[in-house]
Amino acid sequence: MARAALGLLGAGAVALLAVASVALLPLVSSDDGYRHCEGVVRGWADSSTGREKDGDKLSLKDLLFFLHIPRTGGRTYFHCFLKKLYTNAQECPRSYDKLRFDPSHPDCKLVVTHDDYSLTSKLPRERTSVVTILRNPVDRVFSTYEFSVEVAARFLVHPNLTSAKLMTTRVLTKSRAVSTLDIWPWKYLVPWMREDLFARRVARGFDKVHSSKKVNTYDVEDMVMPLHEYINDPVAHEIIHNGATFQITGLTNNSYFDGAHEVRHCVRQHPDLGHIVLQVAKNRLDQMLYVGLTEDHEESARLFAHMVGAQVLSQSGTLNLDLKEDLPSENDSHPSMVELEEEARNEHLNSTHGWQNNEALNSTSDEQGNGNMTVGKLMEAYETCIAKLRKSQSNRRKISLKKVAEANFSKEARKLVPEAILKQIISLNSLDMELYDHAKKIFTQEHLMLKAQQSVVGHHRQLAEQKGWTDIICGDGICSPWMVVMLGLGIAAIIALLSFAVTTRRRTSKLKDGWKAPRIIERSRIPYKNVSK
């Protein structure tokens, strides 16, 4: 019996151990997975550290790489700034079309692309300056959602999805144009949203263009994928959330780095590893020539014109610093980039198939490579350009959204989005939120540097004026001792003559006053006697 009992006890112990081991397996596996991911992320970070610290980061190098984070207003900078500073021949060909991009072009001086930082592996790193613009992550997610809907909605002019795809293929084959569907991340986001729009149209009925349920603009579910579904979809987790951090670190799903997917997967699986990636992103921003902010559009434009534009003009030999418009006044009424994007969401296309036919955009490139361009003229041209863009893009947005009329996106509509969704967006983009705060600090430093630069320029001008006066006296600017003595005697003589003239004038004045005094007294007595009588 005892043996039987011991046998049963032993069997029970074995069973408990088996159960415990099964229960512990996930913990062990999870721990091993964390250690593996930590090694992967730290290994990547170590290999990425220190690459950017080459020379003076504030000096423009041979090649300018504009790292365009989607929905930050970078397309406006491209057409209204860079197209006026660089000629078509100086742009790296097809830089928005990764498959046909050729960075080895002999005259390539400008790359503007949605490609992430890993593109620098294809560029001459020691001769490349990087610039970018960041935007508040919550607004960027909103704008990404809105633009996805806007572009996808253009396809609703077709009777069905198959027809839309066939027509798009035919047009692109004939025109060889660069479409939004060729450009990251829209080549993933637009087809995804397009399929969803067609499915919802079929479900509600082809002819119905109004929703049967109206909660708010961002939750018209029988017409458009609601925002809360959009941000929770795996596609959004893969491409949108923390997108700025992953793009600046070169870890998007469009990366040239083969291990990008594993690093990105590890960070999503183990969020506490995100601080490693975030630190690399901050270091990258610190080493960039320029970091702008979408929300502070006016000051960002000024900084870009003086920190980047001035150097491009200087290298081309056309620099003429015009500081009259350097610092914004309290009465500046220029639209913010956020307002600009609310009215002009489409930065790429004039139609479903390409942006080459955009009259307003093309009209901004009339002054490409203008040898007479200065910083002051550059800012004036920029203001004129964005006014044209606002008008054309606002009209295009209205046309694009006609088939989903109740998706009338605006700043006012955003205010109606539930607080819970806003908090979720912030949580899903925690890395981008912290990176954006870091960018704001850099932006403040850039502003201070510009003011210091302007002060130095003013001082140099004063010195130049003084030097010009010395050159008149001394010829080559070097005065010999006897010239200094003669100059001193001359100045002393002038002072003596001036003193003599002043003294003589004073004496003459006193004599005249003395001669007039009796007459004044005599006249003053007459009324006195009359009064006494």
Coordinates of C-alpha atoms in Angstrom, one line a residue:
M1 CA 0.0 0.0 0.0
A2 CA 2.8 2.4 1.0
R3 CA 4.6 1.6 -2.2
A4 CA 1.4 2.1 -4.1
A5 CA 0.9 5.4 -2.3
L6 CA 4.4 6.5 -3.0
G7 CA 3.9 5.4 -6.6
L8 CA 0.8 7.5 -6.9
L9 CA 2.6 10.4 -5.1
G10 CA 5.5 10.1 -7.5
A11 CA 3.2 10.0 -10.5
G12 CA 1.4 13.1 -9.2
A13 CA 4.7 14.9 -8.7
V14 CA 5.8 14.0 -12.2
A15 CA 2.4 15.3 -13.5
L16 CA 2.8 18.5 -11.5
L17 CA 6.3 19.0 -12.9
A18 CA 5.1 18.3 -16.4
V19 CA 2.3 20.9 -16.0
A20 CA 4.7 23.4 -14.4
S21 CA 7.2 22.9 -17.3
V22 CA 4.5 23.4 -19.9
A23 CA 3.4 26.6 -18.0
L24 CA 7.0 27.8 -17.8
L25 CA 7.8 27.1 -21.5
P26 CA 6.2 30.3 -22.7
L27 CA 8.1 32.3 -20.1
V28 CA 11.4 30.8 -21.1
S29 CA 10.6 31.1 -24.8
S30 CA 9.5 34.7 -24.2
D31 CA 12.6 35.5 -22.3
D32 CA 14.8 34.0 -25.0
G33 CA 12.8 36.0 -27.6
Y34 CA 13.4 39.2 -25.7
R35 CA 17.2 38.5 -25.4
H36 CA 17.4 37.7 -29.0
C37 CA 15.5 40.9 -29.9
E38 CA 17.6 43.0 -27.5
G39 CA 20.7 41.7 -29.2
V40 CA 19.3 42.4 -32.7
V41 CA 18.3 46.0 -31.8
R42 CA 21.5 46.8 -29.9
G43 CA 23.6 45.3 -32.7
W44 CA 21.9 47.5 -35.3
A45 CA 22.1 50.6 -33.1
D46 CA 25.9 50.0 -32.5
S47 CA 26.4 49.7 -36.2
S48 CA 24.5 52.9 -36.8
T49 CA 26.2 55.1 -34.3
G50 CA 28.8 57.6 -35.3
R51 CA 28.3 57.4 -39.0
E52 CA 26.9 60.9 -39.4
K53 CA 29.6 62.9 -37.5
D54 CA 31.5 64.0 -40.6
G55 CA 32.7 67.6 -40.6
D56 CA 30.5 70.7 -40.0
K57 CA 26.9 69.7 -40.0
L58 CA 25.8 73.3 -40.6
S59 CA 27.7 73.5 -43.9
L60 CA 25.9 72.4 -47.1
K61 CA 27.8 69.6 -48.8
D62 CA 27.7 68.6 -52.5
L63 CA 24.5 66.6 -52.3
L64 CA 21.3 67.6 -50.4
F65 CA 19.0 64.7 -49.3
F66 CA 15.5 66.0 -48.4
L67 CA 14.1 63.1 -46.3
H68 CA 10.4 63.7 -46.9
I69 CA 8.3 62.3 -44.0
P70 CA 4.8 61.9 -45.5
R71 CA 2.2 64.6 -44.6
T72 CA 4.6 67.2 -43.2
G73 CA 4.5 69.7 -46.1
G74 CA 7.7 68.5 -47.8
R75 CA 6.2 68.6 -51.2
T76 CA 5.5 72.3 -50.8
Y77 CA 9.2 72.9 -49.9
F78 CA 10.2 70.9 -53.0
H79 CA 8.1 72.9 -55.5
C80 CA 8.3 76.3 -53.8
F81 CA 11.9 76.3 -52.5
L82 CA 14.1 73.6 -54.1
K83 CA 12.7 73.9 -57.6
K84 CA 13.9 77.5 -57.5
L85 CA 17.3 76.7 -56.2
Y86 CA 18.2 73.6 -58.3
T87 CA 17.8 73.0 -62.0
N88 CA 16.1 69.9 -63.4
A89 CA 19.5 68.6 -64.4
Q90 CA 20.8 68.9 -60.8
E91 CA 18.0 66.7 -59.4
C92 CA 18.7 63.0 -59.0
P93 CA 16.5 61.4 -61.6
R94 CA 13.4 59.4 -60.5
S95 CA 14.3 59.9 -56.8
Y96 CA 10.6 59.2 -55.9
D97 CA 10.7 56.1 -57.9
K98 CA 13.1 53.8 -56.0
L99 CA 13.3 51.1 -58.7
R100 CA 14.7 53.5 -61.3
F101 CA 16.6 55.8 -59.0
D102 CA 20.2 56.5 -60.1
P103 CA 22.2 58.3 -57.5
S104 CA 25.4 58.0 -59.5
H105 CA 24.3 60.7 -61.9
P106 CA 27.4 63.0 -62.4
D107 CA 25.5 66.2 -61.8
C108 CA 23.2 64.9 -59.1
K109 CA 22.9 67.5 -56.3
L110 CA 19.4 67.0 -54.9
V111 CA 17.4 64.0 -53.7
V112 CA 13.8 64.6 -52.5
T113 CA 12.1 61.3 -51.6
H114 CA 10.0 59.4 -49.1
D115 CA 12.8 56.8 -49.0
D116 CA 14.0 56.4 -45.4
Y117 CA 17.5 57.2 -44.0
S118 CA 18.9 53.8 -45.3
L119 CA 19.1 55.5 -48.7
T120 CA 22.3 57.1 -47.6
S121 CA 24.0 53.7 -48.1
K122 CA 23.5 54.4 -51.8
L123 CA 24.8 58.0 -51.6
P124 CA 28.3 59.5 -51.0
R125 CA 27.8 59.8 -47.2
E126 CA 30.7 62.1 -46.6
R127 CA 29.4 64.5 -49.3
T128 CA 25.7 64.4 -48.3
S129 CA 23.7 66.8 -46.1
V130 CA 20.3 65.7 -44.8
V131 CA 17.3 67.9 -44.0
T132 CA 13.8 67.0 -42.9
I133 CA 10.5 68.3 -41.5
L134 CA 8.6 66.8 -38.6
R135 CA 4.9 67.2 -37.6
N136 CA 2.9 66.6 -34.5
P137 CA 2.3 62.8 -34.6
V138 CA -1.4 63.1 -33.9
D139 CA -2.0 65.5 -36.8
R140 CA 0.2 63.4 -39.1
V141 CA -1.9 60.3 -38.4
F142 CA -5.0 62.3 -39.2
S143 CA -3.5 63.7 -42.3
T144 CA -2.3 60.3 -43.5
Y145 CA -5.8 58.9 -43.0
E146 CA -7.4 61.8 -44.8
F147 CA -5.0 61.7 -47.8
S148 CA -5.4 57.9 -48.1
V149 CA -9.2 58.4 -48.4
E150 CA -8.8 61.4 -50.8
V151 CA -6.6 59.6 -53.3
A152 CA -8.5 56.3 -53.1
A153 CA -11.8 58.1 -53.6
R154 CA -10.7 59.3 -57.1
F155 CA -11.0 55.7 -58.3
L156 CA -14.7 55.7 -57.5
V157 CA -15.4 57.3 -60.9
H158 CA -15.0 53.7 -62.2
P159 CA -17.9 51.2 -62.1
N160 CA -15.9 48.6 -60.2
L161 CA -12.4 47.9 -58.7
T162 CA -11.3 45.8 -61.7
S163 CA -12.1 48.6 -64.1
A164 CA -10.1 51.1 -61.9
K165 CA -7.1 48.8 -61.8
L166 CA -7.1 48.2 -65.6
M167 CA -7.4 51.8 -66.5
T168 CA -4.6 52.8 -64.1
T169 CA -2.3 50.2 -65.6
R170 CA -3.0 51.4 -69.1
V171 CA -2.5 55.1 -68.4
L172 CA 0.8 54.5 -66.5
T173 CA 2.1 52.2 -69.2
K174 CA 1.5 54.8 -71.9
S175 CA 2.7 57.9 -69.9
R176 CA 5.5 56.4 -67.8
A177 CA 4.4 58.9 -65.2
V178 CA 5.3 58.6 -61.5
S179 CA 2.0 57.8 -59.8
T180 CA 1.1 58.0 -56.1
L181 CA 0.9 54.2 -56.4
D182 CA 4.6 54.1 -57.1
I183 CA 5.6 56.1 -54.0
W184 CA 6.0 54.8 -50.5
P185 CA 3.9 54.7 -48.4
W186 CA 1.0 55.4 -50.7
K187 CA 1.7 52.4 -52.8
Y188 CA 0.5 50.4 -49.8
L189 CA -2.0 52.7 -48.2
V190 CA -4.0 53.8 -51.3
P191 CA -4.7 50.3 -52.7
W192 CA -5.7 49.2 -49.2
M193 CA -8.2 52.1 -48.9
R194 CA -9.3 51.8 -52.5
E195 CA -10.4 48.2 -52.0
D196 CA -12.2 49.2 -48.8
L197 CA -14.1 52.0 -50.5
F198 CA -15.3 49.9 -53.3
A199 CA -16.4 47.2 -50.9
R200 CA -18.4 49.7 -48.8
R201 CA -20.0 51.2 -51.9
V202 CA -21.2 47.7 -53.0
A203 CA -22.6 47.0 -49.6
R204 CA -24.6 50.3 -49.3
G205 CA -25.6 50.4 -53.0
F206 CA -23.8 51.9 -56.0
D207 CA -26.0 55.0 -56.3
K208 CA -26.0 56.0 -52.7
V209 CA -23.5 58.8 -52.0
H210 CA -24.8 59.7 -48.6
S211 CA -24.4 57.8 -45.4
S212 CA -27.4 56.3 -43.5
K213 CA -25.5 56.9 -40.3
K214 CA -23.9 60.2 -39.4
V215 CA -21.9 60.3 -36.2
N216 CA -18.9 62.4 -37.3
T217 CA -16.8 62.9 -40.3
Y218 CA -14.3 60.3 -39.1
D219 CA -16.9 57.6 -38.4
V220 CA -19.1 57.3 -41.5
E221 CA -18.6 53.5 -41.6
D222 CA -21.0 52.7 -44.5
M223 CA -19.0 55.0 -46.8
V224 CA -15.4 55.1 -45.5
M225 CA -13.3 53.0 -43.1
P226 CA -13.7 54.8 -39.7
L227 CA -10.6 56.3 -38.2
H228 CA -10.7 54.0 -35.2
E229 CA -10.6 50.9 -37.5
Y230 CA -7.8 52.5 -39.6
I231 CA -5.4 53.1 -36.7
N232 CA -5.9 49.6 -35.4
D233 CA -5.4 47.7 -38.6
P234 CA -2.1 45.8 -39.1
V235 CA -1.3 47.9 -42.1
A236 CA -1.3 51.0 -39.9
H237 CA 0.9 49.3 -37.3
E238 CA 3.3 48.3 -40.0
I239 CA 3.6 51.6 -41.9
I240 CA 2.0 54.6 -40.0
H241 CA 2.6 54.4 -36.3
N242 CA 6.0 55.7 -35.2
G243 CA 6.6 56.2 -38.9
A244 CA 8.8 59.3 -38.5
T245 CA 11.1 57.4 -36.1
F246 CA 11.4 54.4 -38.3
Q247 CA 11.9 56.6 -41.4
I248 CA 14.7 58.6 -39.8
T249 CA 16.4 55.5 -38.5
G250 CA 16.0 53.7 -41.9
L251 CA 13.8 50.9 -40.6
T252 CA 10.6 51.2 -42.7
N253 CA 9.3 48.4 -44.8
N254 CA 10.9 50.3 -47.7
S255 CA 14.4 50.1 -46.3
Y256 CA 17.6 49.3 -48.1
F257 CA 18.8 47.6 -44.9
D258 CA 17.9 43.9 -45.1
G259 CA 17.5 43.5 -41.3
A260 CA 15.0 46.4 -41.0
H261 CA 12.0 44.1 -40.7
E262 CA 13.5 42.1 -37.8
V263 CA 14.5 45.3 -35.9
R264 CA 11.1 46.8 -36.4
H265 CA 9.3 43.6 -35.4
C266 CA 11.4 43.3 -32.2
V267 CA 10.6 46.9 -31.2
R268 CA 6.9 46.3 -31.7
Q269 CA 7.0 43.0 -29.9
H270 CA 9.0 44.5 -27.0
P271 CA 8.1 48.2 -26.7
D272 CA 10.8 48.9 -24.1
L273 CA 13.4 48.3 -26.7
G274 CA 12.0 51.4 -28.6
H275 CA 14.2 53.8 -26.6
I276 CA 17.3 52.3 -28.3
V277 CA 15.8 53.1 -31.7
L278 CA 14.6 56.5 -30.5
Q279 CA 18.1 57.5 -29.4
V280 CA 19.5 56.7 -32.9
A281 CA 16.7 58.8 -34.4
K282 CA 17.5 61.7 -32.1
N283 CA 21.2 61.5 -32.9
R284 CA 20.3 61.6 -36.6
L285 CA 18.3 64.7 -36.2
D286 CA 21.1 66.3 -34.2
Q287 CA 23.4 65.8 -37.2
M288 CA 21.1 67.2 -39.9
L289 CA 21.7 70.4 -41.6
Y290 CA 18.1 71.6 -41.0
V291 CA 15.0 70.3 -39.1
G292 CA 11.7 72.1 -39.7
L293 CA 8.3 71.9 -38.0
T294 CA 5.1 71.7 -40.0
E295 CA 3.2 73.6 -37.3
D296 CA 5.6 76.5 -37.2
H297 CA 5.4 77.0 -41.0
E298 CA 6.4 80.7 -41.3
E299 CA 9.5 80.5 -39.1
S300 CA 10.4 77.1 -40.6
A301 CA 10.3 78.6 -44.1
R302 CA 12.6 81.5 -43.0
L303 CA 15.1 79.1 -41.4
F304 CA 15.1 76.9 -44.5
A305 CA 15.7 79.9 -46.8
H306 CA 18.7 81.1 -44.7
M307 CA 20.2 77.8 -43.5
V308 CA 19.8 75.9 -46.7
G309 CA 18.7 78.3 -49.5
A310 CA 21.5 80.9 -48.7
Q311 CA 24.2 78.2 -48.9
V312 CA 22.8 76.9 -52.3
L313 CA 22.9 80.4 -53.6
S314 CA 26.3 81.0 -52.2
Q315 CA 27.7 77.9 -53.9
S316 CA 26.2 79.0 -57.1
G317 CA 27.7 82.5 -56.7
T318 CA 24.3 84.4 -56.5
L319 CA 24.1 85.0 -52.7
N320 CA 23.0 88.5 -51.7
L321 CA 21.8 88.4 -48.1
D322 CA 18.6 90.5 -47.8
L323 CA 17.8 90.6 -44.1
K324 CA 14.7 92.8 -44.3
E325 CA 12.4 89.9 -43.8
D326 CA 14.5 87.7 -41.5
L327 CA 12.4 87.8 -38.3
P328 CA 8.7 87.4 -38.3
S329 CA 6.7 90.3 -36.9
E330 CA 3.7 90.1 -34.6
N331 CA 1.4 91.1 -37.5
D332 CA 2.4 88.3 -39.9
S333 CA -0.7 86.8 -41.3
H334 CA 0.7 84.0 -43.4
P335 CA -1.1 80.7 -43.2
S336 CA 0.4 78.0 -41.1
M337 CA 1.4 74.7 -42.8
V338 CA -1.4 73.0 -40.9
E339 CA -4.0 75.4 -42.4
L340 CA -2.3 75.0 -45.8
E341 CA -2.7 71.2 -45.6
E342 CA -6.3 71.4 -44.3
E343 CA -7.1 73.2 -47.6
A344 CA -4.6 71.5 -49.8
R345 CA -4.2 67.9 -48.9
N346 CA -2.9 66.5 -52.2
E347 CA 0.8 67.2 -52.6
H348 CA 1.3 64.7 -55.4
L349 CA -1.3 64.3 -58.1
N350 CA -3.6 66.4 -60.3
S351 CA -5.4 63.2 -61.3
T352 CA -5.5 59.6 -60.3
H353 CA -2.5 58.9 -62.4
G354 CA 0.2 61.5 -61.9
W355 CA 1.1 65.1 -60.8
Q356 CA 3.0 66.1 -64.0
N357 CA -0.1 67.9 -65.3
N358 CA -0.6 70.0 -62.3
E359 CA -0.7 73.5 -63.7
A360 CA 0.0 75.3 -60.4
L361 CA 2.9 73.0 -59.5
N362 CA 4.5 73.4 -62.9
S363 CA 4.1 77.1 -62.9
T364 CA 6.3 77.3 -59.8
S365 CA 9.3 76.0 -61.7
D366 CA 9.5 78.8 -64.2
E367 CA 12.5 80.3 -62.3
Q368 CA 14.5 77.1 -61.9
G369 CA 18.2 77.9 -61.5
N370 CA 17.5 81.6 -61.7
G371 CA 21.0 83.2 -61.5
N372 CA 19.5 86.4 -60.1
M373 CA 17.8 84.6 -57.1
T374 CA 18.6 85.9 -53.7
V375 CA 17.4 85.0 -50.2
G376 CA 14.9 87.8 -50.2
K377 CA 13.6 86.9 -53.6
L378 CA 13.4 83.3 -52.6
M379 CA 11.1 84.1 -49.8
E380 CA 8.9 86.2 -52.0
A381 CA 8.7 83.5 -54.6
Y382 CA 7.9 80.9 -51.9
E383 CA 4.9 83.0 -50.6
T384 CA 3.6 83.4 -54.2
C385 CA 4.0 79.7 -54.8
I386 CA 2.1 78.4 -51.8
A387 CA -0.8 80.8 -52.6
K388 CA -1.1 79.0 -56.0
L389 CA -0.8 75.6 -54.3
R390 CA -3.6 76.4 -51.8
K391 CA -6.0 77.3 -54.5
S392 CA -5.4 74.4 -56.9
Q393 CA -5.1 71.7 -54.2
S394 CA -8.3 72.9 -52.4
N395 CA -10.2 72.6 -55.7
R396 CA -8.8 69.2 -56.3
R397 CA -9.6 67.9 -52.9
K398 CA -13.3 68.9 -53.3
I399 CA -13.5 67.1 -56.6
S400 CA -11.8 64.0 -55.1
L401 CA -14.2 63.6 -52.2
K402 CA -17.4 64.1 -54.2
K403 CA -18.1 60.3 -54.2
V404 CA -17.7 60.2 -50.4
A405 CA -19.4 63.5 -49.7
E406 CA -19.8 63.1 -46.0
A407 CA -16.1 62.5 -45.5
N408 CA -15.7 66.3 -45.2
F409 CA -12.4 66.4 -43.3
S410 CA -11.4 69.6 -41.5
K411 CA -9.8 70.9 -38.3
E412 CA -13.3 71.5 -36.9
A413 CA -14.3 67.9 -37.6
R414 CA -11.2 66.6 -35.8
K415 CA -12.4 68.3 -32.6
L416 CA -15.4 65.9 -32.6
V417 CA -13.2 62.8 -32.5
P418 CA -13.6 61.1 -29.1
E419 CA -10.8 61.7 -26.6
A420 CA -10.2 57.9 -26.3
I421 CA -9.2 57.7 -29.9
L422 CA -6.8 60.6 -29.6
K423 CA -5.2 59.0 -26.5
Q424 CA -4.8 55.8 -28.5
I425 CA -3.1 57.5 -31.3
I426 CA -0.7 59.1 -28.8
S427 CA 0.0 55.8 -27.3
L428 CA 0.6 54.0 -30.6
N429 CA 3.0 56.8 -31.6
S430 CA 4.9 57.2 -28.3
L431 CA 8.3 57.1 -30.1
D432 CA 7.2 59.8 -32.5
M433 CA 5.8 62.0 -29.7
E434 CA 9.2 62.0 -28.0
L435 CA 11.1 62.5 -31.2
Y436 CA 8.9 65.5 -32.1
D437 CA 9.7 67.1 -28.7
H438 CA 13.3 66.7 -29.5
A439 CA 12.8 68.2 -32.9
K440 CA 11.2 71.3 -31.3
K441 CA 14.3 71.8 -29.2
I442 CA 16.5 71.6 -32.3
F443 CA 14.2 74.1 -34.0
T444 CA 14.7 76.5 -31.1
Q445 CA 18.4 76.2 -31.4
E446 CA 18.2 76.8 -35.2
H447 CA 16.3 80.0 -34.6
L448 CA 18.9 81.2 -32.1
M449 CA 21.7 80.3 -34.6
L450 CA 20.0 82.3 -37.3
K451 CA 19.8 85.4 -35.0
A452 CA 23.4 85.0 -34.2
Q453 CA 24.3 84.6 -37.8
Q454 CA 22.4 87.8 -38.7
S455 CA 24.3 89.6 -35.9
V456 CA 27.6 88.5 -37.3
V457 CA 26.6 89.5 -40.8
G458 CA 25.7 93.0 -39.6
H459 CA 29.0 93.2 -37.7
H460 CA 30.9 92.2 -40.8
R461 CA 29.1 94.8 -42.8
Q462 CA 30.1 97.5 -40.3
L463 CA 33.7 96.3 -40.6
A464 CA 33.5 96.3 -44.3
E465 CA 32.3 99.9 -44.3
Q466 CA 35.1 100.9 -41.9
K467 CA 37.6 99.1 -44.0
G468 CA 36.4 100.9 -47.1
W469 CA 37.0 104.2 -45.4
T470 CA 40.5 103.2 -44.4
D471 CA 41.2 102.0 -47.9
I472 CA 40.5 105.5 -49.2
I473 CA 43.1 107.0 -46.8
C474 CA 45.7 104.2 -46.9
G475 CA 45.3 102.8 -50.3
D476 CA 45.9 99.0 -49.8
G477 CA 44.6 99.1 -46.2
I478 CA 48.0 99.2 -44.6
C479 CA 48.9 102.6 -43.2
S480 CA 52.6 103.5 -42.7
P481 CA 53.7 105.3 -39.4
W482 CA 54.1 108.7 -41.1
M483 CA 50.6 108.4 -42.6
V484 CA 49.2 107.7 -39.2
V485 CA 51.0 110.8 -37.9
M486 CA 49.8 113.0 -40.7
L487 CA 46.3 111.7 -40.3
G488 CA 46.4 112.5 -36.6
L489 CA 47.8 116.0 -37.3
G490 CA 45.1 116.6 -39.9
I491 CA 42.4 115.5 -37.5
A492 CA 43.9 117.8 -34.8
A493 CA 44.0 120.7 -37.2
I494 CA 40.4 120.2 -38.1
I495 CA 39.4 120.1 -34.5
A496 CA 41.4 123.3 -33.8
L497 CA 39.7 125.1 -36.7
L498 CA 36.3 124.0 -35.5
S499 CA 37.1 125.1 -32.0
F500 CA 38.3 128.5 -33.3
A501 CA 35.2 128.9 -35.4
V502 CA 32.9 128.1 -32.5
T503 CA 34.8 130.5 -30.1
T504 CA 34.7 133.3 -32.7
R505 CA 31.0 132.8 -33.2
R506 CA 30.4 133.0 -29.5
R507 CA 32.4 136.3 -29.2
T508 CA 30.6 137.8 -32.1
S509 CA 27.2 136.8 -30.6
K510 CA 28.1 138.4 -27.2
L511 CA 29.2 141.7 -28.9
K512 CA 25.9 141.9 -30.8
D513 CA 24.0 141.2 -27.7
G514 CA 25.8 144.0 -25.8
W515 CA 25.1 146.5 -28.6
K516 CA 21.4 145.7 -28.6
A517 CA 21.0 145.7 -24.8
P518 CA 20.6 149.5 -24.2
R519 CA 18.0 149.8 -26.9
I520 CA 16.0 147.0 -25.3
I521 CA 16.3 148.7 -21.9
E522 CA 15.3 152.1 -23.4
R523 CA 12.3 150.6 -25.0
S524 CA 11.3 148.8 -21.9
R525 CA 11.2 152.1 -19.9
I526 CA 8.6 153.7 -22.2
P527 CA 5.6 151.5 -21.3
Y528 CA 6.7 151.7 -17.6
K529 CA 6.4 155.6 -17.6
N530 CA 3.1 155.4 -19.3
V531 CA 1.8 153.0 -16.8
S532 CA 2.9 155.3 -13.9
K533 CA 1.0 158.2 -15.4

